Amino acid sequence: MAPTEDAAAATLPPPHFIIVPFVAQGHTIPMVDLARLLASRGARVSLVTTPVNAARLRGVAGHATRAKLALDIVELPFPTDVAGLPPGIEHVDQVTNHNHCVLLFAALRRLAGPLEAYLRSLPPPRRPSCLVSDWCNGWTAAVSARLGIPRLFFQGPPCFYSLCDINAVDHGLHEQTAAAHDDTEKFVVPGMPVRVEVTRATAPGFLNSPGWESQWAESMDAMRTSDGAVVNTFFDLEAQFLACYEAALGKPVWALGPFCLVNRGDAEATASRGNAPDVARQSAVTAWLDAMDTDDSVVFVSFGSLVRKLPKQLFEVGHGLEDSGVPFVWVVKEQDAAAPEVREWLAALEARVAGRGLVVRGWAPQLAVLSHRAVGGFVTHCGWNSLLEAIAHGVPVATWPHFADQFLNERLVVDVLVVGVPVGVAEAPVMMLGDESAPVVAREDVARAVAALMGDGEEAGERRRKAKEFGEKAHRAMEEGGSSYEGLTQLIESFRQSGVEKKAKDVTVHE
């Protein structure tokens, strides 16, 4: 850097990152963690969302204020005249009808105008240095292009999945699977450093089902025209897939995770991550776990924020946990537990397993549970946030994928990382709102998977050993000198440098 640029850098304000999460909990949580990471390292960060979603993020602003971080929440007005979309729906968790999902995406695309107006209104000292947008928010690409703002996309799944996805597109895998005779025919994903097989039902891809063509095309184009990607993973977990994904994408890929470890040392942030603080519930769950005499003895069971389970499947899960003989904490969504017959059945189950099993209705502090010394296994839907939270805390998993990236995430943790045991779900997607036609996983399979996960055999011991090893590597990655820590330093400095060049040369920065 020239001397004049050194002087300019010394007087410049910190780089300003604009974060635009997609309005689903599994997408918002890691991008909020990313915002806190950036702000904790001296960058200015603005989280841009809609009023309903901003209300959910107020706790983040509170944590940032107490920590004296430069992190703001910016509200954009949500369109109120989208035909067919009920008033008040601004978040995927609020959707109860599949048809409303497409309408919600259509409404979000209309945020482009308000976002551009907000960005144009910022004074020179707070001019955006970089816009980081969820892959699903492809509509942000045109805004950043018009304003000359560098743009990165955030890819929620791991590099393993993202590499499968881009190779599937580039090598015509979707056309091959579409012509399959049935859902049992297997196809090899091309261009992978390890052998990966998929079926028509489990082939990679978001938004690529009928009715989503325009959204998929927009997001893919935004990915291709971006300046790079940010991924919630770390080098020691996915080194070979990270390198291959960066090569296939042809752009920098910043592996900066596990983002969940930004909450280290902040008990309140850990307890409230993903929801408003519920002190009573947190205390009850923690007290129950504290009463366990043996470390790593409890299995935690939770299926994420979206998947709804019908009563017939809930009953099989509960019976399987009971039959396993293993102490458990099981999270059941309020909607799933609302039916009278389910409430009655859960009450009877709790009576039978009193002292050994805890049923949590509604939300549970997942990160606090997974980091508790009593928890030694996790039955999960294979969403990447949940899997990475388990890995970061050295907890092996039993895998029960449902849709989207989850089947390939299962392959990563079971076949490559060897920290998971499959429940044995049939390879067919399950709709997130409850699907009457979906195959039911039997109680015997649930009990078998839990017993294998929590058992004393050689395979179980090896899974635990590998999980603990990855947990240690995850923490090292986030510490000063670690791969993710240094990657974040480079990311921040690269956009601080962009600001120096802009001031010195008065040109719009593009890659």
XYZ file of C-alpha atoms in Angstrom:
511
model
C 0.000 0.000 0.000
C 1.370 3.425 -0.942
C 2.111 5.965 1.867
C -0.858 8.131 0.842
C -3.104 5.097 1.094
C -1.697 4.284 4.564
C -2.665 7.764 5.700
C -6.106 7.400 4.161
C -6.639 4.061 5.878
C -5.745 5.573 9.244
C -8.477 8.208 8.941
C -11.179 6.086 7.325
C -14.120 4.831 9.368
C -14.410 1.056 9.725
C -15.865 -0.851 6.777
C -19.662 -0.981 6.750
C -21.270 -4.351 6.011
C -24.929 -4.542 4.996
C -26.370 -7.949 5.987
C -29.618 -9.063 4.315
C -30.828 -12.379 5.798
C -33.576 -14.502 4.302
C -36.682 -14.520 6.494
C -36.467 -18.063 7.859
C -35.016 -18.918 11.242
C -32.444 -21.347 9.870
C -31.173 -18.612 7.536
C -31.453 -15.657 9.909
C -29.660 -17.194 12.900
C -26.258 -17.727 11.199
C -26.386 -14.339 9.465
C -27.105 -12.656 12.801
C -24.129 -14.525 14.241
C -22.056 -13.317 11.274
C -23.176 -9.757 11.974
C -22.064 -10.081 15.592
C -18.723 -11.564 14.499
C -18.052 -8.673 12.138
C -19.101 -6.072 14.697
C -17.005 -7.712 17.417
C -13.963 -7.193 15.192
C -14.586 -3.460 14.752
C -16.665 -3.350 11.575
C -19.921 -1.422 11.339
C -22.847 -3.706 10.525
C -26.443 -3.057 9.502
C -28.906 -5.955 9.594
C -31.659 -5.220 7.074
C -35.040 -6.884 7.461
C -38.796 -6.220 7.780
C -40.760 -4.998 10.841
C -41.982 -8.413 12.029
C -38.509 -9.894 11.670
C -36.853 -6.851 13.232
C -38.915 -7.444 16.358
C -37.363 -10.907 16.560
C -33.879 -9.426 16.342
C -34.166 -6.803 19.064
C -32.313 -9.080 21.451
C -29.352 -9.039 19.074
C -29.338 -5.261 19.143
C -29.476 -5.396 22.930
C -26.454 -7.706 23.122
C -24.582 -5.448 20.672
C -25.443 -2.297 22.614
C -24.238 -3.771 25.917
C -21.040 -4.925 24.198
C -20.674 -1.507 22.520
C -20.704 -2.995 19.026
C -21.575 -0.961 15.918
C -24.560 -3.145 14.941
C -27.855 -1.657 13.797
C -31.167 -3.192 12.773
C -32.776 -1.496 9.772
C -36.460 -2.037 8.980
C -37.754 -1.979 5.411
C -41.525 -1.638 4.922
C -43.079 -4.955 3.956
C -45.496 -4.886 0.978
C -49.101 -5.062 2.168
C -50.818 -5.544 -1.197
C -49.543 -8.958 -2.324
C -52.652 -10.735 -3.579
C -53.273 -13.980 -1.723
C -50.714 -13.425 1.050
C -52.468 -13.012 4.423
C -51.575 -9.832 6.350
C -48.777 -10.168 8.871
C -46.870 -12.999 7.188
C -43.274 -11.833 6.854
C -41.456 -14.993 7.944
C -41.390 -18.580 6.705
C -42.201 -19.831 10.208
C -45.580 -18.081 9.909
C -46.545 -19.905 6.721
C -49.234 -22.558 7.130
C -50.055 -23.027 3.438
C -47.508 -24.102 0.811
C -48.996 -21.663 -1.705
C -48.074 -18.786 0.581
C -44.359 -19.607 0.267
C -44.203 -18.473 -3.373
C -46.190 -15.344 -2.504
C -43.824 -14.549 0.363
C -40.859 -14.721 -2.024
C -42.706 -12.415 -4.433
C -43.271 -9.911 -1.632
C -39.617 -10.012 -0.598
C -38.490 -9.185 -4.123
C -40.360 -5.913 -3.800
C -38.002 -4.862 -1.020
C -35.413 -3.953 -3.659
C -36.706 -0.378 -3.945
C -36.719 0.353 -0.196
C -33.281 -1.264 0.183
C -31.841 0.921 -2.576
C -33.403 4.031 -1.046
C -31.889 3.197 2.336
C -28.428 2.590 0.878
C -28.540 5.826 -1.110
C -29.497 7.742 2.027
C -26.369 6.773 3.941
C -23.859 9.638 4.356
C -20.310 9.183 2.995
C -18.782 8.077 6.330
C -21.272 5.198 6.432
C -21.184 4.308 2.770
C -21.597 0.523 2.414
C -18.343 -1.331 1.889
C -19.977 -4.666 1.142
C -23.443 -6.193 0.948
C -23.793 -9.779 2.230
C -27.062 -11.328 1.134
C -28.576 -14.769 1.610
C -28.477 -16.933 -1.518
C -32.287 -16.914 -1.533
C -32.321 -13.102 -1.750
C -31.223 -12.930 -5.367
C -33.159 -9.677 -5.803
C -30.345 -7.822 -3.975
C -27.973 -8.328 -6.921
C -29.534 -5.613 -9.077
C -29.464 -3.163 -6.159
C -25.777 -3.672 -5.428
C -24.947 -3.483 -9.158
C -26.770 -0.162 -9.600
C -24.981 1.345 -6.587
C -21.553 -0.188 -7.297
C -21.425 -1.988 -3.943
C -19.421 -5.222 -3.776
C -21.687 -8.157 -2.924
C -21.070 -11.531 -1.316
C -23.718 -14.211 -1.004
C -24.206 -16.257 2.129
C -24.657 -19.972 1.459
C -26.326 -21.661 4.426
C -25.366 -25.323 3.803
C -21.806 -26.687 3.998
C -19.313 -26.578 1.144
C -19.936 -30.295 0.580
C -23.556 -29.609 -0.324
C -22.780 -26.414 -2.254
C -20.194 -28.247 -4.353
C -22.728 -31.001 -5.104
C -25.255 -28.336 -6.068
C -23.054 -26.367 -8.451
C -21.713 -29.555 -10.044
C -25.268 -30.835 -10.512
C -26.126 -27.663 -12.426
C -22.900 -27.480 -14.441
C -22.979 -31.164 -15.469
C -26.683 -31.595 -16.157
C -27.434 -33.879 -13.220
C -30.920 -32.441 -12.745
C -31.876 -33.402 -16.292
C -30.627 -36.941 -15.616
C -32.506 -37.358 -12.345
C -35.680 -35.905 -13.853
C -35.638 -38.751 -16.382
C -35.226 -41.417 -13.678
C -37.632 -44.354 -13.724
C -38.366 -44.007 -10.006
C -36.976 -42.622 -6.743
C -34.745 -45.639 -6.156
C -32.486 -45.119 -9.190
C -29.119 -43.755 -8.076
C -26.910 -41.180 -9.778
C -23.322 -40.185 -9.008
C -22.745 -36.467 -8.467
C -19.954 -35.481 -10.896
C -16.885 -33.490 -9.955
C -16.757 -34.540 -6.291
C -13.516 -35.582 -4.551
C -15.478 -38.419 -2.890
C -18.203 -40.646 -4.339
C -21.667 -39.169 -3.698
C -24.858 -40.876 -4.859
C -28.296 -39.253 -5.015
C -31.759 -40.181 -6.231
C -34.332 -38.072 -8.035
C -35.851 -37.190 -4.681
C -32.602 -36.313 -2.898
C -30.690 -34.529 -5.684
C -29.256 -31.172 -4.584
C -31.025 -27.904 -5.219
C -33.060 -25.151 -3.552
C -36.082 -23.547 -5.236
C -35.833 -25.897 -8.222
C -39.269 -27.514 -7.966
C -42.244 -26.556 -10.181
C -43.521 -23.062 -9.510
C -40.156 -21.727 -8.360
C -38.447 -21.309 -11.728
C -38.106 -17.522 -11.666
C -36.834 -17.415 -8.072
C -34.304 -20.167 -8.785
C -33.027 -18.444 -11.931
C -32.710 -15.129 -10.100
C -30.744 -16.669 -7.202
C -28.467 -18.638 -9.523
C -27.708 -15.533 -11.575
C -27.020 -13.562 -8.390
C -24.619 -16.284 -7.275
C -22.772 -16.225 -10.608
C -22.438 -12.427 -10.620
C -21.415 -12.063 -6.964
C -17.949 -11.163 -5.713
C -17.688 -14.302 -3.603
C -19.345 -16.405 -0.924
C -19.440 -16.601 2.856
C -19.972 -20.079 4.330
C -20.605 -21.188 7.897
C -17.949 -23.887 8.120
C -14.255 -24.162 8.950
C -11.135 -25.318 7.164
C -10.329 -28.395 9.250
C -13.856 -29.720 8.738
C -14.194 -29.268 4.966
C -10.778 -28.456 3.519
C -11.102 -30.545 0.352
C -14.669 -29.457 -0.366
C -13.870 -25.807 0.346
C -11.032 -25.820 -2.193
C -13.134 -27.606 -4.820
C -16.132 -25.329 -4.281
C -14.007 -22.207 -4.624
C -12.562 -23.579 -7.872
C -15.992 -24.528 -9.239
C -17.494 -21.184 -8.282
C -14.515 -19.257 -9.629
C -14.718 -16.764 -6.752
C -13.358 -16.403 -3.223
C -15.147 -18.488 -0.592
C -14.763 -17.244 2.974
C -15.114 -20.084 5.531
C -15.643 -18.197 8.791
C -17.463 -20.594 11.114
C -18.729 -22.081 13.266
C -20.692 -18.850 13.679
C -22.464 -20.219 16.759
C -19.224 -19.898 18.733
C -19.527 -16.114 18.607
C -21.711 -16.634 21.695
C -18.870 -18.134 23.728
C -18.824 -16.661 27.209
C -22.229 -14.973 26.787
C -24.714 -17.181 28.646
C -27.690 -14.949 27.826
C -26.913 -14.869 24.095
C -26.431 -18.625 24.070
C -29.731 -19.239 25.858
C -31.752 -16.882 23.657
C -30.162 -17.691 20.296
C -32.953 -18.022 17.750
C -35.725 -16.741 20.016
C -36.613 -14.252 22.701
C -35.176 -15.169 26.112
C -37.414 -17.530 28.105
C -35.770 -17.526 31.504
C -38.201 -19.974 33.107
C -37.894 -22.544 30.323
C -34.129 -22.188 30.136
C -33.868 -22.666 33.894
C -36.128 -25.729 33.855
C -34.200 -27.471 31.085
C -30.836 -26.599 32.624
C -31.930 -27.776 36.068
C -33.121 -31.089 34.611
C -29.800 -31.608 32.825
C -27.826 -30.534 35.895
C -29.487 -33.344 37.825
C -27.939 -35.969 35.548
C -25.058 -37.699 37.334
C -23.286 -38.917 34.201
C -21.743 -36.766 31.481
C -22.708 -37.476 27.857
C -25.653 -39.617 28.981
C -28.624 -37.647 27.562
C -29.816 -37.640 23.959
C -31.315 -34.388 22.675
C -34.076 -34.699 20.056
C -35.172 -31.750 17.929
C -36.189 -31.343 14.286
C -35.598 -27.652 13.611
C -37.965 -24.728 13.173
C -39.846 -25.773 10.013
C -40.617 -29.490 9.927
C -44.040 -30.368 11.357
C -44.706 -33.940 12.435
C -48.116 -35.566 12.239
C -49.460 -37.356 15.349
C -48.749 -40.821 13.916
C -45.055 -39.910 13.549
C -44.873 -38.183 16.937
C -46.152 -41.318 18.613
C -43.437 -43.412 16.942
C -40.722 -40.964 18.035
C -41.959 -40.992 21.620
C -42.279 -44.773 21.808
C -38.829 -45.165 20.270
C -37.264 -42.868 22.857
C -39.073 -44.683 25.640
C -38.017 -48.108 24.338
C -34.360 -47.039 23.943
C -33.888 -46.776 27.697
C -31.751 -43.659 27.187
C -32.369 -40.382 29.099
C -33.700 -37.769 26.677
C -34.806 -34.181 26.110
C -37.355 -34.064 23.284
C -38.567 -30.798 21.726
C -42.125 -30.943 20.351
C -43.465 -27.928 18.461
C -46.509 -26.221 19.935
C -48.453 -26.770 16.688
C -47.599 -30.476 16.754
C -48.697 -30.828 20.369
C -51.925 -28.845 19.955
C -54.282 -31.717 19.127
C -56.098 -33.115 22.208
C -55.039 -36.689 21.504
C -51.393 -35.586 21.268
C -51.569 -33.612 24.518
C -53.093 -36.587 26.296
C -50.552 -39.000 24.861
C -47.584 -36.769 25.756
C -48.835 -36.444 29.328
C -49.019 -40.225 29.625
C -45.522 -40.598 28.162
C -44.105 -38.072 30.611
C -45.633 -39.997 33.497
C -44.065 -43.244 32.295
C -40.571 -41.797 31.797
C -40.563 -39.373 34.740
C -36.985 -38.602 35.738
C -35.570 -40.105 32.539
C -37.284 -38.088 29.839
C -38.128 -34.407 29.479
C -40.602 -33.202 26.828
C -40.248 -29.507 25.947
C -43.279 -28.033 24.193
C -42.426 -25.198 21.844
C -38.986 -23.637 21.698
C -35.907 -24.904 23.525
C -32.490 -23.243 23.977
C -30.738 -25.614 21.594
C -27.247 -24.183 21.808
C -27.363 -24.175 25.603
C -28.566 -27.787 25.585
C -25.904 -29.007 23.153
C -23.164 -27.315 25.165
C -24.303 -28.931 28.432
C -21.945 -31.582 29.810
C -24.821 -34.104 30.242
C -25.724 -34.193 26.539
C -23.928 -36.889 24.554
C -26.010 -37.260 21.393
C -28.408 -35.380 19.136
C -31.232 -36.727 16.957
C -31.518 -34.059 14.263
C -33.235 -33.211 10.973
C -29.784 -32.477 9.491
C -30.192 -28.750 8.991
C -26.665 -27.402 8.745
C -27.022 -24.995 11.681
C -27.987 -27.862 13.971
C -25.307 -30.197 12.668
C -22.585 -27.565 12.996
C -23.734 -26.632 16.508
C -23.416 -30.287 17.473
C -19.999 -30.601 15.817
C -18.773 -27.405 17.481
C -19.640 -28.893 20.866
C -18.307 -32.369 20.177
C -21.713 -34.076 20.099
C -22.283 -37.005 17.667
C -25.620 -37.178 15.859
C -28.369 -39.512 14.684
C -29.516 -38.231 11.289
C -33.138 -37.895 10.141
C -33.186 -35.719 6.992
C -36.450 -34.343 5.587
C -35.892 -32.062 2.573
C -33.607 -29.686 0.633
C -29.925 -29.962 1.617
C -30.561 -32.293 4.546
C -30.045 -35.610 2.716
C -26.607 -34.558 1.482
C -25.749 -33.066 4.871
C -26.461 -36.535 6.250
C -24.005 -38.057 3.790
C -21.325 -35.608 4.938
C -21.620 -36.345 8.660
C -22.236 -40.096 8.304
C -19.950 -41.108 5.426
C -17.216 -38.446 5.375
C -16.860 -37.052 8.890
C -18.052 -40.297 10.526
C -19.772 -38.546 13.451
C -23.318 -39.697 12.661
C -25.526 -42.762 12.552
C -28.600 -42.741 10.257
C -32.078 -43.285 11.637
C -32.848 -44.935 8.293
C -35.469 -42.603 6.884
C -36.668 -43.501 3.373
C -35.021 -41.344 0.745
C -38.051 -39.230 -0.073
C -38.545 -35.588 0.891
C -41.049 -34.722 3.619
C -42.895 -31.442 3.200
C -42.168 -29.059 6.044
C -45.840 -28.449 6.908
C -46.711 -32.109 7.422
C -47.152 -34.606 4.621
C -49.792 -37.324 4.991
C -48.139 -39.398 2.262
C -44.695 -39.349 3.871
C -43.373 -42.702 5.088
C -43.472 -43.115 8.861
C -40.223 -43.976 10.618
C -41.013 -46.798 13.017
C -40.317 -46.725 16.746
C -37.938 -49.665 16.305
C -35.765 -47.577 13.988
C -35.780 -44.651 16.402
C -34.823 -46.888 19.329
C -32.115 -48.614 17.278
C -30.525 -45.334 16.160
C -30.573 -43.860 19.679
C -29.086 -47.039 21.167
C -26.350 -47.067 18.515
C -25.618 -43.370 19.038
C -25.428 -43.565 22.823
C -24.027 -47.092 23.145
C -20.693 -48.358 24.465
C -19.527 -50.248 21.390
C -16.405 -49.569 19.370
C -18.241 -47.709 16.593
C -20.076 -45.483 19.058
C -16.830 -44.736 20.845
C -15.123 -43.813 17.584
C -17.968 -41.443 16.665
C -17.659 -39.751 20.043
C -13.893 -39.470 19.666
C -14.151 -37.911 16.219
C -16.910 -35.555 17.352
C -14.818 -34.346 20.301
C -11.823 -33.884 17.991
C -13.837 -31.787 15.539
C -15.240 -29.786 18.451
C -11.727 -28.914 19.575
C -10.746 -27.960 16.022
C -13.873 -25.804 15.708
C -12.920 -23.787 18.767
C -9.337 -23.418 17.556
C -10.608 -22.159 14.189
C -12.441 -19.298 15.904
C -9.613 -18.340 18.234
C -6.971 -15.767 17.356
C -4.639 -17.330 14.812
C -7.222 -19.918 13.772
C -8.360 -20.347 10.175
C -11.776 -18.726 10.611
C -10.427 -15.906 12.768
C -7.762 -15.061 10.218
C -10.255 -15.419 7.369
C -12.509 -12.866 9.025
C -9.533 -10.542 9.449
C -8.756 -10.824 5.739
C -12.389 -10.259 4.789
C -12.661 -7.095 6.865
C -9.341 -5.742 5.668
C -10.110 -6.458 2.023
C -13.180 -4.241 2.215
C -11.372 -1.637 4.282
C -8.852 -1.602 1.433
C -11.723 -1.179 -1.022
C -12.686 1.930 0.907
C -9.136 3.279 0.705
C -9.062 2.741 -3.051
C -12.455 4.373 -3.452
C -11.356 7.470 -1.544
C -7.965 7.698 -3.234
C -9.072 7.015 -6.805
C -12.756 7.983 -6.693
C -13.783 4.870 -8.627
C -16.473 2.294 -7.970
C -14.952 -0.945 -6.791
C -15.799 -4.145 -8.666
C -13.960 -7.438 -8.657
